[in-house]
Amino acid sequence: LLSASRTIKGCNIRVMVEYAPTNMASNNAKTLFYRQLRKVSKIKDRNEKLIVIGDFNAQSQITSKHACFRPEKVLSNCSSNENGELLLDYCRETGLSVLNSWFKHRPKHQLTWYSADGKTRRTLDYSLCESWLRQYAVDCRVRCGFDFESDHKLLVTTYRTPASKVARYKYRKPKTAKKPDTGALLDPN
């Protein structure tokens, strides 16, 4: 696990980059990894927002079905491998959203891993963030043009955060009570 904090115009953001055990790894290794990930995810300041990115080695249909996975939303019709279930459980417990599932793109911009033969392709890398940050996420997609001698493609998540605390404030019009229609009382129907 790699963790770094940064302040962006009054907003503290902590980015964690990780690599999860493969699906062939032992259950003890997977349990130990997610236990450590949960522990590190909880250690943060009150105003610090969390982003977790990396290779989770998890296969799930949430990105292909555009399920917009939120931690409070229960998905029962998305099939996943064991690592996929562990990832979704981690997201539910920590309140993180899977940003890969929020934006519709062609499959070539969703698939993050290609086998050596080029025929087998999967989404194994994910970008997760807290619900407050989710409102500022503009895009999450694979950039195919980058070649850095890996079987994984570059996953890029774009955020457009406000520049100041005042800009983060959303003005809401006060609710006004509807005036009753007195003319309806005169209508015999």
mmCIF file of C-alpha atoms in Angstrom:
data_model
loop_
_atom_site.group_PDB
_atom_site.id
_atom_site.type_symbol
_atom_site.label_atom_id
_atom_site.label_comp_id
_atom_site.label_asym_id
_atom_site.label_seq_id
_atom_site.Cartn_x
_atom_site.Cartn_y
_atom_site.Cartn_z
ATOM 1 C CA LEU A 1 0.000 0.000 0.000
ATOM 2 C CA LEU A 2 1.169 3.467 -0.861
ATOM 3 C CA SER A 3 -0.514 6.511 0.677
ATOM 4 C CA ALA A 4 0.004 10.240 0.129
ATOM 5 C CA SER A 5 -1.883 13.336 1.315
ATOM 6 C CA ARG A 6 -2.265 16.626 -0.486
ATOM 7 C CA THR A 7 -4.146 19.855 0.163
ATOM 8 C CA ILE A 8 -5.953 21.275 -2.853
ATOM 9 C CA LYS A 9 -7.399 24.764 -2.261
ATOM 10 C CA GLY A 10 -8.630 24.086 1.280
ATOM 11 C CA CYS A 11 -9.576 20.436 0.702
ATOM 12 C CA ASN A 12 -7.374 17.660 2.109
ATOM 13 C CA ILE A 13 -7.262 14.641 -0.190
ATOM 14 C CA ARG A 14 -5.485 11.387 0.590
ATOM 15 C CA VAL A 15 -4.735 9.080 -2.328
ATOM 16 C CA MET A 16 -3.971 5.413 -1.686
ATOM 17 C CA VAL A 17 -2.463 3.244 -4.417
ATOM 18 C CA GLU A 18 -2.531 -0.496 -3.893
ATOM 19 C CA TYR A 19 -2.065 -3.892 -5.503
ATOM 20 C CA ALA A 20 -4.344 -6.691 -4.289
ATOM 21 C CA PRO A 21 -3.458 -10.396 -4.303
ATOM 22 C CA THR A 22 -4.526 -12.299 -7.408
ATOM 23 C CA ASN A 23 -7.560 -14.559 -7.449
ATOM 24 C CA MET A 24 -5.220 -17.580 -7.207
ATOM 25 C CA ALA A 25 -3.717 -16.329 -3.908
ATOM 26 C CA SER A 26 -4.661 -17.966 -0.630
ATOM 27 C CA ASN A 27 -7.689 -16.790 1.322
ATOM 28 C CA ASN A 28 -5.362 -15.782 4.170
ATOM 29 C CA ALA A 29 -3.437 -13.408 1.887
ATOM 30 C CA LYS A 30 -6.672 -11.823 0.629
ATOM 31 C CA THR A 31 -8.104 -11.493 4.142
ATOM 32 C CA LEU A 32 -4.879 -9.956 5.433
ATOM 33 C CA PHE A 33 -4.751 -7.484 2.523
ATOM 34 C CA TYR A 34 -8.332 -6.241 2.965
ATOM 35 C CA ARG A 35 -7.941 -6.095 6.759
ATOM 36 C CA GLN A 36 -4.874 -3.883 6.347
ATOM 37 C CA LEU A 37 -6.626 -1.792 3.662
ATOM 38 C CA ARG A 38 -9.635 -1.178 5.957
ATOM 39 C CA LYS A 39 -7.310 -0.234 8.815
ATOM 40 C CA VAL A 40 -5.359 2.273 6.710
ATOM 41 C CA SER A 41 -8.579 3.672 5.203
ATOM 42 C CA LYS A 42 -9.913 4.591 8.663
ATOM 43 C CA ILE A 43 -6.803 6.522 9.750
ATOM 44 C CA LYS A 44 -7.524 10.029 8.517
ATOM 45 C CA ASP A 45 -8.424 13.523 9.613
ATOM 46 C CA ARG A 46 -12.057 14.548 9.833
ATOM 47 C CA ASN A 47 -11.771 16.858 6.817
ATOM 48 C CA GLU A 48 -9.627 14.524 4.734
ATOM 49 C CA LYS A 49 -11.252 12.894 1.710
ATOM 50 C CA LEU A 50 -10.126 9.468 0.509
ATOM 51 C CA ILE A 51 -9.360 8.193 -3.001
ATOM 52 C CA VAL A 52 -8.242 4.570 -3.482
ATOM 53 C CA ILE A 53 -6.899 3.481 -6.861
ATOM 54 C CA GLY A 54 -5.075 0.422 -8.054
ATOM 55 C CA ASP A 55 -5.081 -3.121 -9.305
ATOM 56 C CA PHE A 56 -7.647 -5.006 -7.224
ATOM 57 C CA ASN A 57 -7.476 -8.109 -9.469
ATOM 58 C CA ALA A 58 -11.258 -8.099 -9.159
ATOM 59 C CA GLN A 59 -13.673 -9.013 -11.899
ATOM 60 C CA SER A 60 -17.189 -7.659 -11.644
ATOM 61 C CA GLN A 61 -19.962 -6.792 -14.055
ATOM 62 C CA ILE A 62 -20.619 -3.427 -12.416
ATOM 63 C CA THR A 63 -18.577 -1.589 -15.048
ATOM 64 C CA SER A 64 -20.117 -3.341 -18.052
ATOM 65 C CA LYS A 65 -23.673 -2.920 -16.747
ATOM 66 C CA HIS A 66 -23.087 0.724 -15.728
ATOM 67 C CA ALA A 67 -24.538 -0.063 -12.325
ATOM 68 C CA CYS A 68 -23.321 3.206 -10.716
ATOM 69 C CA PHE A 69 -22.145 1.337 -7.645
ATOM 70 C CA ARG A 70 -22.714 3.262 -4.439
ATOM 71 C CA PRO A 71 -22.025 1.780 -1.010
ATOM 72 C CA GLU A 72 -25.665 2.170 0.037
ATOM 73 C CA LYS A 73 -26.951 0.471 -3.129
ATOM 74 C CA VAL A 74 -27.308 -3.312 -3.023
ATOM 75 C CA LEU A 75 -26.432 -5.110 -6.244
ATOM 76 C CA SER A 76 -27.658 -8.662 -6.540
ATOM 77 C CA ASN A 77 -27.610 -9.227 -10.297
ATOM 78 C CA CYS A 78 -23.910 -8.465 -10.939
ATOM 79 C CA SER A 79 -21.685 -11.511 -11.070
ATOM 80 C CA SER A 80 -18.192 -11.231 -9.627
ATOM 81 C CA ASN A 81 -15.269 -13.461 -8.822
ATOM 82 C CA GLU A 82 -14.060 -13.849 -5.227
ATOM 83 C CA ASN A 83 -11.870 -10.740 -5.418
ATOM 84 C CA GLY A 84 -14.794 -8.819 -6.900
ATOM 85 C CA GLU A 85 -16.980 -9.715 -3.920
ATOM 86 C CA LEU A 86 -14.203 -8.697 -1.508
ATOM 87 C CA LEU A 87 -13.858 -5.355 -3.319
ATOM 88 C CA LEU A 88 -17.608 -4.641 -3.200
ATOM 89 C CA ASP A 89 -17.722 -5.597 0.505
ATOM 90 C CA TYR A 90 -14.810 -3.234 1.182
ATOM 91 C CA CYS A 91 -16.646 -0.430 -0.653
ATOM 92 C CA ARG A 92 -19.841 -1.037 1.320
ATOM 93 C CA GLU A 93 -18.011 -0.995 4.664
ATOM 94 C CA THR A 94 -15.906 2.103 3.983
ATOM 95 C CA GLY A 95 -18.547 4.088 2.054
ATOM 96 C CA LEU A 96 -16.560 4.277 -1.193
ATOM 97 C CA SER A 97 -18.057 4.408 -4.690
ATOM 98 C CA VAL A 98 -16.614 2.625 -7.740
ATOM 99 C CA LEU A 99 -16.100 5.421 -10.265
ATOM 100 C CA ASN A 100 -15.474 3.003 -13.165
ATOM 101 C CA SER A 101 -19.189 2.238 -13.075
ATOM 102 C CA TRP A 102 -20.375 5.861 -13.251
ATOM 103 C CA PHE A 103 -19.413 6.787 -16.789
ATOM 104 C CA LYS A 104 -20.434 5.120 -20.040
ATOM 105 C CA HIS A 105 -17.570 4.452 -22.416
ATOM 106 C CA ARG A 106 -16.819 2.033 -25.187
ATOM 107 C CA PRO A 107 -15.386 -1.291 -23.938
ATOM 108 C CA LYS A 108 -11.905 -0.294 -25.127
ATOM 109 C CA HIS A 109 -12.002 2.592 -22.620
ATOM 110 C CA GLN A 110 -13.222 0.350 -19.767
ATOM 111 C CA LEU A 111 -10.928 -2.674 -20.044
ATOM 112 C CA THR A 112 -7.761 -2.196 -18.016
ATOM 113 C CA TRP A 113 -5.945 -5.519 -18.530
ATOM 114 C CA TYR A 114 -4.999 -7.358 -21.747
ATOM 115 C CA SER A 115 -3.433 -10.822 -21.827
ATOM 116 C CA ALA A 116 -0.223 -11.481 -23.735
ATOM 117 C CA ASP A 117 -2.151 -12.953 -26.673
ATOM 118 C CA GLY A 118 -4.374 -9.832 -26.799
ATOM 119 C CA LYS A 119 -7.608 -11.833 -26.839
ATOM 120 C CA THR A 120 -8.454 -11.931 -23.141
ATOM 121 C CA ARG A 121 -9.423 -8.523 -21.750
ATOM 122 C CA ARG A 122 -10.797 -7.590 -18.350
ATOM 123 C CA THR A 123 -11.378 -4.720 -15.973
ATOM 124 C CA LEU A 124 -9.101 -5.378 -12.981
ATOM 125 C CA ASP A 125 -8.118 -1.816 -11.996
ATOM 126 C CA TYR A 126 -10.583 0.413 -10.165
ATOM 127 C CA SER A 127 -10.869 3.978 -8.927
ATOM 128 C CA LEU A 128 -12.770 4.427 -5.647
ATOM 129 C CA CYS A 129 -13.714 7.619 -3.814
ATOM 130 C CA GLU A 130 -15.905 8.924 -1.014
ATOM 131 C CA SER A 131 -19.430 10.096 -1.761
ATOM 132 C CA TRP A 132 -18.570 13.772 -1.185
ATOM 133 C CA LEU A 133 -15.832 13.643 -3.847
ATOM 134 C CA ARG A 134 -18.045 11.706 -6.250
ATOM 135 C CA GLN A 135 -19.988 14.885 -7.097
ATOM 136 C CA TYR A 136 -16.793 16.415 -8.530
ATOM 137 C CA ALA A 137 -15.775 13.389 -10.627
ATOM 138 C CA VAL A 138 -15.998 14.305 -14.293
ATOM 139 C CA ASP A 139 -14.658 11.163 -15.975
ATOM 140 C CA CYS A 140 -13.051 7.789 -15.327
ATOM 141 C CA ARG A 141 -11.699 5.912 -18.329
ATOM 142 C CA VAL A 142 -8.746 4.030 -19.751
ATOM 143 C CA ARG A 143 -6.259 5.987 -21.877
ATOM 144 C CA CYS A 144 -5.073 3.553 -24.532
ATOM 145 C CA GLY A 145 -2.385 5.744 -26.087
ATOM 146 C CA PHE A 146 0.101 5.330 -23.234
ATOM 147 C CA ASP A 147 2.568 2.465 -23.557
ATOM 148 C CA PHE A 148 4.626 1.754 -20.465
ATOM 149 C CA GLU A 149 5.498 -1.921 -21.028
ATOM 150 C CA SER A 150 2.767 -3.430 -18.891
ATOM 151 C CA ASP A 151 -0.195 -5.680 -19.535
ATOM 152 C CA HIS A 152 -2.335 -3.024 -17.803
ATOM 153 C CA LYS A 153 -3.645 0.129 -19.413
ATOM 154 C CA LEU A 154 -3.606 3.570 -17.771
ATOM 155 C CA LEU A 155 -6.803 4.319 -15.824
ATOM 156 C CA VAL A 156 -7.402 8.075 -15.468
ATOM 157 C CA THR A 157 -9.969 9.670 -13.173
ATOM 158 C CA THR A 158 -10.665 13.372 -13.636
ATOM 159 C CA TYR A 159 -12.022 15.560 -10.845
ATOM 160 C CA ARG A 160 -13.119 19.164 -11.168
ATOM 161 C CA THR A 161 -13.147 20.481 -7.619
ATOM 162 C CA PRO A 162 -14.113 24.030 -6.626
ATOM 163 C CA ALA A 163 -11.220 26.429 -6.046
ATOM 164 C CA SER A 164 -12.447 27.780 -2.690
ATOM 165 C CA LYS A 165 -14.754 26.986 0.204
ATOM 166 C CA VAL A 166 -17.210 29.600 -1.040
ATOM 167 C CA ALA A 167 -17.354 27.899 -4.446
ATOM 168 C CA ARG A 168 -18.175 24.561 -2.756
ATOM 169 C CA TYR A 169 -21.314 26.077 -1.240
ATOM 170 C CA LYS A 170 -24.382 25.221 -3.285
ATOM 171 C CA TYR A 171 -27.083 27.866 -3.141
ATOM 172 C CA ARG A 172 -30.489 26.346 -2.578
ATOM 173 C CA LYS A 173 -33.633 28.374 -3.044
ATOM 174 C CA PRO A 174 -35.815 28.410 0.045
ATOM 175 C CA LYS A 175 -38.921 26.313 -0.293
ATOM 176 C CA THR A 176 -42.067 28.342 -0.589
ATOM 177 C CA ALA A 177 -45.413 26.963 0.431
ATOM 178 C CA LYS A 178 -47.910 26.550 -2.391
ATOM 179 C CA LYS A 179 -50.905 28.808 -2.186
ATOM 180 C CA PRO A 180 -54.163 26.872 -2.152
ATOM 181 C CA ASP A 181 -56.324 27.190 -5.248
ATOM 182 C CA THR A 182 -59.453 28.862 -3.867
ATOM 183 C CA GLY A 183 -61.095 28.742 -7.275
ATOM 184 C CA ALA A 184 -61.210 24.941 -7.039
ATOM 185 C CA LEU A 185 -63.597 25.241 -4.069
ATOM 186 C CA LEU A 186 -66.216 26.879 -6.312
ATOM 187 C CA ASP A 187 -66.088 24.034 -8.844
ATOM 188 C CA PRO A 188 -68.887 21.481 -8.092
ATOM 189 C CA ASN A 189 -66.833 18.569 -9.520
#
